[in-house]
């Protein structure tokens, strides 16, 4: 039954309430018997009436009818008018008849129509809705319009059957008027008096009914289905007639608004959402809120439509939605994709957005229709499409409805839980929700205030003030805070900046700039951003961080953000055409998010740097078939910055470089790549350790990962189970590096990387170092164009050392969250010597372990396991912990492995171990290149007698390392011996290729800017002479002579194979090939 309440408002504004009758108890002595059958009507009174059947011989339908048209009952005149007839049905004595409809109740419109339902006795499951056109419920003109499954066995208590007691409500509501004909919706609800959980309800709409005045109610039984002694009693009968509620009337007024212009359609959409919100508030008994919303809607009905779409002349100039397009729609794939996704999205019904409450804040989890991330990314993109001047969907009302529903839900959640110190923290606090939602709410509030009711404007401001006050205590807002979880903090920093600008809280704005300055100042030379203070960059988050910076730049125009973004331009190209992740110590080395592609930044980076390699990476991965970095980005922030005139150059191939982001070598050779991470992290348990120093993978032709060596590590079993120490869950196994002493030697065609490090346990679920194990790892890695070779040694750190087990592990991954199309299975080609995992071959050249076992282990998703090739000091793995063993100081567990793509068919000629426990030597002999590496793993300096005779005859040289990425010239005079300080390595090289005796590329940028250029040419009418090595972003002062002088700076861009392009800094205004 509809409930009504008083709304205090000027009568000249408030729509009048429809008439509503109070529930009227029907005096059943007004029922009259009718029909030809023999029956007895008895006990007729205000409390009830009973009917008993004497016989059914040839009888027609018989029953009770009462006249209710006494002049006090209103006719049905407007949509929403309804009549509810309630009664109790009891005293039933009926012979089972499961087919014949026995009991009917209906509304008689006099001579024109009768509408009714009917049920059967006994086990009959039938409920029928029926009507006729002459108003006589007894005549043969009755039309059965539907059969419904009414009372299956588990609802037998509501059958018209012996001894059952049933409470019945039958409603009839006018739902449409078509000229003189009417559509009525009848709803029948039965509830068992004795078992109220047994209930059922059915609804049917009668169309084209001729009549709007009910003159009588009737109960009818089919005498053909009744026998002598059958009976029933009707009691507690009442009737209520009501018109539409205020909500119904306001909704009808809004739905009747014109929509011939875009402005009118926007006005209607705004008010329709407000009516929805009023209904949602009423549904959870927030009646005052519902009333206030309805009052505002009624007041807004008279507002001019253009007021709703008018932009605020005082809006901040730094709103992302105001950024004009560089490239128009016809050539802008981001905008085209954005439009297509939105068109498809609004073609289906939106989900319902109920009123948020403390116990149900609607926003749940991170993904899905109500996800803190997905729902408000959608809101942000739809708002841009709705409000941007160059959007093909500007002022689309359906977009607006979806924006407003989500915006109000988010603000309701903020109001309910403005503090993130709540337990649990509110879902809106998710960093990837904050950075998309807050700017969109800010744009909506500041640019299009007409889309909100006046009271909502002040309410939103009040909510944001409360949130801003809480933000002052957020941990990364503390003065002097050192950035740590960069992407998380920056995502939330977007919200802080918005709140500061929105509320005029200058402290929040200043602290936000402090955090930005501290973060951007830490960029690595090749554009990656360190994670967890000064640790290695974390894969998976670069593009998202760049989008967060982009939004902060759009909100503030702060030039250092722009500069930092441009300075990240080489991060993607330096990584190569497919993202690897093992160089990050962060726990996301347990890989998710990517299948192919490389995080190259954003369209702002491509446009402002004019970097052709960034352009190529973004073009290739813009809209792939599967999840890649670019697909995480909101297209709305990329669309304005996309510049179709930036020319794309594919990445070079067949090279080894020093990666200044990871502090190690990186090689790309066709579909095989390897990379090392040898920059040491700070020696503190606050920071991560490396789980692996070297990894490798193969990729498919399109760049999708195929087979991955993600982890090579010593692993020490320290305690039978995880332990809890200082409140942290500490792993039972030690496998992270700490106290590292690394060094690298990187040439153009190979690399040598070494490290001496202790091995530490970790905080479970992360890569934070914890308790040191008493064991030390020593690693030597050689990277070649077609393979990597690694020596991994584990010894006691000082004196004896204990462990339950000592393992050496190669972890191999492929399918599932690792990103490959299929999950590979380890094949044992030659037991103990040769294994194959997809496209990777593993050869074991040496081992001092007792056993080697291939194990499948759970890797994020159980159906996509990882494979661990496990060396062990025990007879096999896995085994229980057993008894801890103490090992003497002279113990060494060592293995040497070669990992190469399956298409490599040439074998190494020799791989030999040299030296002793403190002076590690390794020979590697091949047909083209031979190396002898010595690593001083002692605590003091050591003299090394080179064993030149182990290597083939040929041109040789030697180089001694100088830390990570040191660039020491090769010495062609090879001595008999060299002296090495602790942690230093020596590399003896034998090769006929002069490049192998030279220091290699110090960076990706140097790779693409060489070789030496000497030429004199006429280009575009200008005589140009140049000698020397072109430096990054060379401009006018790099030229010895240029006549005539150009009006703007110029630069060279190189493609693989020697093709060189001469372009202006603002190319492609001028572009020519130089022979």
PDB file of C-alpha atoms in Angstrom, residues 845-989:
ATOM      1  CA  UNK A 845      76.727 -27.388 -17.235  1.00  0.00           C
ATOM      2  CA  UNK A 846      77.701 -27.938 -13.607  1.00  0.00           C
ATOM      3  CA  UNK A 847      76.126 -28.663 -10.215  1.00  0.00           C
ATOM      4  CA  UNK A 848      77.335 -29.540  -6.725  1.00  0.00           C
ATOM      5  CA  UNK A 849      73.783 -30.179  -5.512  1.00  0.00           C
ATOM      6  CA  UNK A 850      72.458 -33.670  -4.802  1.00  0.00           C
ATOM      7  CA  UNK A 851      69.277 -33.592  -6.887  1.00  0.00           C
ATOM      8  CA  UNK A 852      67.464 -31.689  -9.625  1.00  0.00           C
ATOM      9  CA  UNK A 853      63.656 -31.772  -9.770  1.00  0.00           C
ATOM     10  CA  UNK A 854      61.093 -30.076 -11.956  1.00  0.00           C
ATOM     11  CA  UNK A 855      58.159 -28.907  -9.815  1.00  0.00           C
ATOM     12  CA  UNK A 856      54.882 -27.253 -10.741  1.00  0.00           C
ATOM     13  CA  UNK A 857      53.951 -24.658  -8.117  1.00  0.00           C
ATOM     14  CA  UNK A 858      50.896 -22.467  -7.723  1.00  0.00           C
ATOM     15  CA  UNK A 859      51.329 -19.106  -9.387  1.00  0.00           C
ATOM     16  CA  UNK A 860      48.495 -16.650  -8.670  1.00  0.00           C
ATOM     17  CA  UNK A 861      45.887 -18.766 -10.492  1.00  0.00           C
ATOM     18  CA  UNK A 862      46.033 -22.499  -9.689  1.00  0.00           C
ATOM     19  CA  UNK A 863      45.135 -23.511 -13.241  1.00  0.00           C
ATOM     20  CA  UNK A 864      48.221 -21.687 -14.591  1.00  0.00           C
ATOM     21  CA  UNK A 865      51.116 -22.977 -12.494  1.00  0.00           C
ATOM     22  CA  UNK A 866      54.739 -21.942 -12.630  1.00  0.00           C
ATOM     23  CA  UNK A 867      57.461 -24.525 -13.086  1.00  0.00           C
ATOM     24  CA  UNK A 868      60.483 -24.486 -10.815  1.00  0.00           C
ATOM     25  CA  UNK A 869      63.589 -26.375 -11.833  1.00  0.00           C
ATOM     26  CA  UNK A 870      64.940 -26.980  -8.341  1.00  0.00           C
ATOM     27  CA  UNK A 871      68.469 -27.933  -7.356  1.00  0.00           C
ATOM     28  CA  UNK A 872      68.595 -29.308  -3.795  1.00  0.00           C
ATOM     29  CA  UNK A 873      71.074 -30.610  -1.257  1.00  0.00           C
ATOM     30  CA  UNK A 874      68.467 -33.292  -0.440  1.00  0.00           C
ATOM     31  CA  UNK A 875      67.525 -36.425  -2.331  1.00  0.00           C
ATOM     32  CA  UNK A 876      64.547 -34.739  -3.977  1.00  0.00           C
ATOM     33  CA  UNK A 877      62.010 -31.949  -3.538  1.00  0.00           C
ATOM     34  CA  UNK A 878      59.590 -31.338  -2.038  1.00  0.00           C
ATOM     35  CA  UNK A 879      60.255 -33.009   1.307  1.00  0.00           C
ATOM     36  CA  UNK A 880      59.207 -32.093   4.855  1.00  0.00           C
ATOM     37  CA  UNK A 881      61.509 -29.811   6.816  1.00  0.00           C
ATOM     38  CA  UNK A 882      63.066 -32.653   8.759  1.00  0.00           C
ATOM     39  CA  UNK A 883      66.024 -31.782  10.959  1.00  0.00           C
ATOM     40  CA  UNK A 884      68.068 -28.632  10.638  1.00  0.00           C
ATOM     41  CA  UNK A 885      71.631 -29.232   9.420  1.00  0.00           C
ATOM     42  CA  UNK A 886      74.724 -27.238  10.292  1.00  0.00           C
ATOM     43  CA  UNK A 887      77.137 -26.863   7.374  1.00  0.00           C
ATOM     44  CA  UNK A 888      80.883 -26.161   7.685  1.00  0.00           C
ATOM     45  CA  UNK A 889      82.386 -22.938   6.372  1.00  0.00           C
ATOM     46  CA  UNK A 890      83.947 -24.646   3.352  1.00  0.00           C
ATOM     47  CA  UNK A 891      80.534 -25.678   2.001  1.00  0.00           C
ATOM     48  CA  UNK A 892      79.563 -24.483  -1.482  1.00  0.00           C
ATOM     49  CA  UNK A 893      76.397 -25.249  -3.407  1.00  0.00           C
ATOM     50  CA  UNK A 894      76.745 -24.216  -7.036  1.00  0.00           C
ATOM     51  CA  UNK A 895      75.121 -24.638 -10.397  1.00  0.00           C
ATOM     52  CA  UNK A 896      75.899 -23.325 -13.862  1.00  0.00           C
ATOM     53  CA  UNK A 897      73.039 -23.076 -16.340  1.00  0.00           C
ATOM     54  CA  UNK A 898      72.665 -21.930 -19.895  1.00  0.00           C
ATOM     55  CA  UNK A 899      69.249 -20.630 -20.967  1.00  0.00           C
ATOM     56  CA  UNK A 900      68.618 -19.989 -24.635  1.00  0.00           C
ATOM     57  CA  UNK A 901      65.751 -19.820 -27.140  1.00  0.00           C
ATOM     58  CA  UNK A 902      64.826 -23.144 -28.668  1.00  0.00           C
ATOM     59  CA  UNK A 903      65.771 -21.887 -32.146  1.00  0.00           C
ATOM     60  CA  UNK A 904      69.425 -21.525 -31.088  1.00  0.00           C
ATOM     61  CA  UNK A 905      71.138 -24.665 -32.400  1.00  0.00           C
ATOM     62  CA  UNK A 906      74.849 -23.929 -31.933  1.00  0.00           C
ATOM     63  CA  UNK A 907      76.332 -25.205 -28.686  1.00  0.00           C
ATOM     64  CA  UNK A 908      79.046 -23.607 -26.610  1.00  0.00           C
ATOM     65  CA  UNK A 909      82.384 -25.247 -27.082  1.00  0.00           C
ATOM     66  CA  UNK A 910      83.237 -25.223 -23.393  1.00  0.00           C
ATOM     67  CA  UNK A 911      81.953 -23.969 -20.045  1.00  0.00           C
ATOM     68  CA  UNK A 912      84.470 -24.492 -17.238  1.00  0.00           C
ATOM     69  CA  UNK A 913      84.654 -23.536 -13.572  1.00  0.00           C
ATOM     70  CA  UNK A 914      87.956 -22.051 -12.378  1.00  0.00           C
ATOM     71  CA  UNK A 915      89.396 -20.762  -9.141  1.00  0.00           C
ATOM     72  CA  UNK A 916      88.353 -21.494  -5.590  1.00  0.00           C
ATOM     73  CA  UNK A 917      85.598 -20.601  -3.133  1.00  0.00           C
ATOM     74  CA  UNK A 918      86.741 -16.986  -2.821  1.00  0.00           C
ATOM     75  CA  UNK A 919      88.039 -16.445  -6.344  1.00  0.00           C
ATOM     76  CA  UNK A 920      85.400 -17.580  -8.811  1.00  0.00           C
ATOM     77  CA  UNK A 921      86.426 -18.173 -12.399  1.00  0.00           C
ATOM     78  CA  UNK A 922      84.349 -19.117 -15.409  1.00  0.00           C
ATOM     79  CA  UNK A 923      85.442 -19.967 -18.949  1.00  0.00           C
ATOM     80  CA  UNK A 924      82.989 -19.661 -21.819  1.00  0.00           C
ATOM     81  CA  UNK A 925      84.182 -20.688 -25.265  1.00  0.00           C
ATOM     82  CA  UNK A 926      82.175 -20.338 -28.477  1.00  0.00           C
ATOM     83  CA  UNK A 927      82.963 -20.198 -32.185  1.00  0.00           C
ATOM     84  CA  UNK A 928      82.838 -16.402 -32.333  1.00  0.00           C
ATOM     85  CA  UNK A 929      83.499 -15.122 -28.817  1.00  0.00           C
ATOM     86  CA  UNK A 930      85.332 -16.546 -25.816  1.00  0.00           C
ATOM     87  CA  UNK A 931      85.333 -15.064 -22.328  1.00  0.00           C
ATOM     88  CA  UNK A 932      87.138 -15.763 -19.093  1.00  0.00           C
ATOM     89  CA  UNK A 933      85.573 -14.093 -16.071  1.00  0.00           C
ATOM     90  CA  UNK A 934      87.122 -13.822 -12.612  1.00  0.00           C
ATOM     91  CA  UNK A 935      85.221 -12.533  -9.587  1.00  0.00           C
ATOM     92  CA  UNK A 936      86.887 -11.698  -6.290  1.00  0.00           C
ATOM     93  CA  UNK A 937      84.391 -12.949  -3.706  1.00  0.00           C
ATOM     94  CA  UNK A 938      86.814 -12.535  -0.817  1.00  0.00           C
ATOM     95  CA  UNK A 939      86.815  -9.791   1.796  1.00  0.00           C
ATOM     96  CA  UNK A 940      90.287  -8.673   0.744  1.00  0.00           C
ATOM     97  CA  UNK A 941      92.090  -7.989  -2.493  1.00  0.00           C
ATOM     98  CA  UNK A 942      93.190 -10.990  -4.575  1.00  0.00           C
ATOM     99  CA  UNK A 943      95.671 -11.473  -7.357  1.00  0.00           C
ATOM    100  CA  UNK A 944      94.413 -13.564 -10.258  1.00  0.00           C
ATOM    101  CA  UNK A 945      96.635 -15.606 -12.575  1.00  0.00           C
ATOM    102  CA  UNK A 946      94.831 -15.425 -15.895  1.00  0.00           C
ATOM    103  CA  UNK A 947      94.532 -18.747 -17.711  1.00  0.00           C
ATOM    104  CA  UNK A 948      94.782 -17.430 -21.220  1.00  0.00           C
ATOM    105  CA  UNK A 949      95.649 -20.892 -22.520  1.00  0.00           C
ATOM    106  CA  UNK A 950      92.091 -22.080 -21.784  1.00  0.00           C
ATOM    107  CA  UNK A 951      90.776 -19.832 -24.569  1.00  0.00           C
ATOM    108  CA  UNK A 952      91.341 -20.084 -28.323  1.00  0.00           C
ATOM    109  CA  UNK A 953      93.993 -18.102 -30.130  1.00  0.00           C
ATOM    110  CA  UNK A 954      92.911 -14.729 -31.470  1.00  0.00           C
ATOM    111  CA  UNK A 955      92.688 -11.043 -30.754  1.00  0.00           C
ATOM    112  CA  UNK A 956      92.335 -10.511 -27.038  1.00  0.00           C
ATOM    113  CA  UNK A 957      91.867  -7.783 -24.463  1.00  0.00           C
ATOM    114  CA  UNK A 958      91.049  -7.408 -20.820  1.00  0.00           C
ATOM    115  CA  UNK A 959      88.866  -5.100 -18.754  1.00  0.00           C
ATOM    116  CA  UNK A 960      88.400  -4.723 -15.014  1.00  0.00           C
ATOM    117  CA  UNK A 961      84.990  -3.727 -13.722  1.00  0.00           C
ATOM    118  CA  UNK A 962      84.265  -0.439 -12.021  1.00  0.00           C
ATOM    119  CA  UNK A 963      80.985  -0.934 -10.208  1.00  0.00           C
ATOM    120  CA  UNK A 964      77.593  -0.934 -11.883  1.00  0.00           C
ATOM    121  CA  UNK A 965      77.521   0.558 -15.386  1.00  0.00           C
ATOM    122  CA  UNK A 966      81.165   1.561 -15.110  1.00  0.00           C
ATOM    123  CA  UNK A 967      82.753   2.354 -18.466  1.00  0.00           C
ATOM    124  CA  UNK A 968      86.341   1.190 -18.327  1.00  0.00           C
ATOM    125  CA  UNK A 969      88.305   0.983 -21.616  1.00  0.00           C
ATOM    126  CA  UNK A 970      89.477  -2.441 -22.711  1.00  0.00           C
ATOM    127  CA  UNK A 971      93.230  -3.004 -22.542  1.00  0.00           C
ATOM    128  CA  UNK A 972      94.646  -4.843 -25.564  1.00  0.00           C
ATOM    129  CA  UNK A 973      97.775  -5.755 -23.567  1.00  0.00           C
ATOM    130  CA  UNK A 974      96.723  -8.805 -21.595  1.00  0.00           C
ATOM    131  CA  UNK A 975      98.941  -9.307 -18.528  1.00  0.00           C
ATOM    132  CA  UNK A 976      99.766 -12.577 -16.834  1.00  0.00           C
ATOM    133  CA  UNK A 977      97.853 -11.594 -13.702  1.00  0.00           C
ATOM    134  CA  UNK A 978      95.584  -8.841 -12.392  1.00  0.00           C
ATOM    135  CA  UNK A 979      94.707  -7.604  -8.935  1.00  0.00           C
ATOM    136  CA  UNK A 980      91.028  -7.434  -7.966  1.00  0.00           C
ATOM    137  CA  UNK A 981      89.512  -5.601  -5.045  1.00  0.00           C
ATOM    138  CA  UNK A 982      86.569  -7.293  -3.266  1.00  0.00           C
ATOM    139  CA  UNK A 983      83.553  -7.499  -5.555  1.00  0.00           C
ATOM    140  CA  UNK A 984      85.507  -6.593  -8.663  1.00  0.00           C
ATOM    141  CA  UNK A 985      85.613  -8.796 -11.731  1.00  0.00           C
ATOM    142  CA  UNK A 986      87.970  -9.142 -14.664  1.00  0.00           C
ATOM    143  CA  UNK A 987      86.905 -10.131 -18.175  1.00  0.00           C
ATOM    144  CA  UNK A 988      89.372 -11.631 -20.633  1.00  0.00           C
ATOM    145  CA  UNK A 989      87.973 -11.391 -24.181  1.00  0.00           C
TER     146      UNK A 989
END
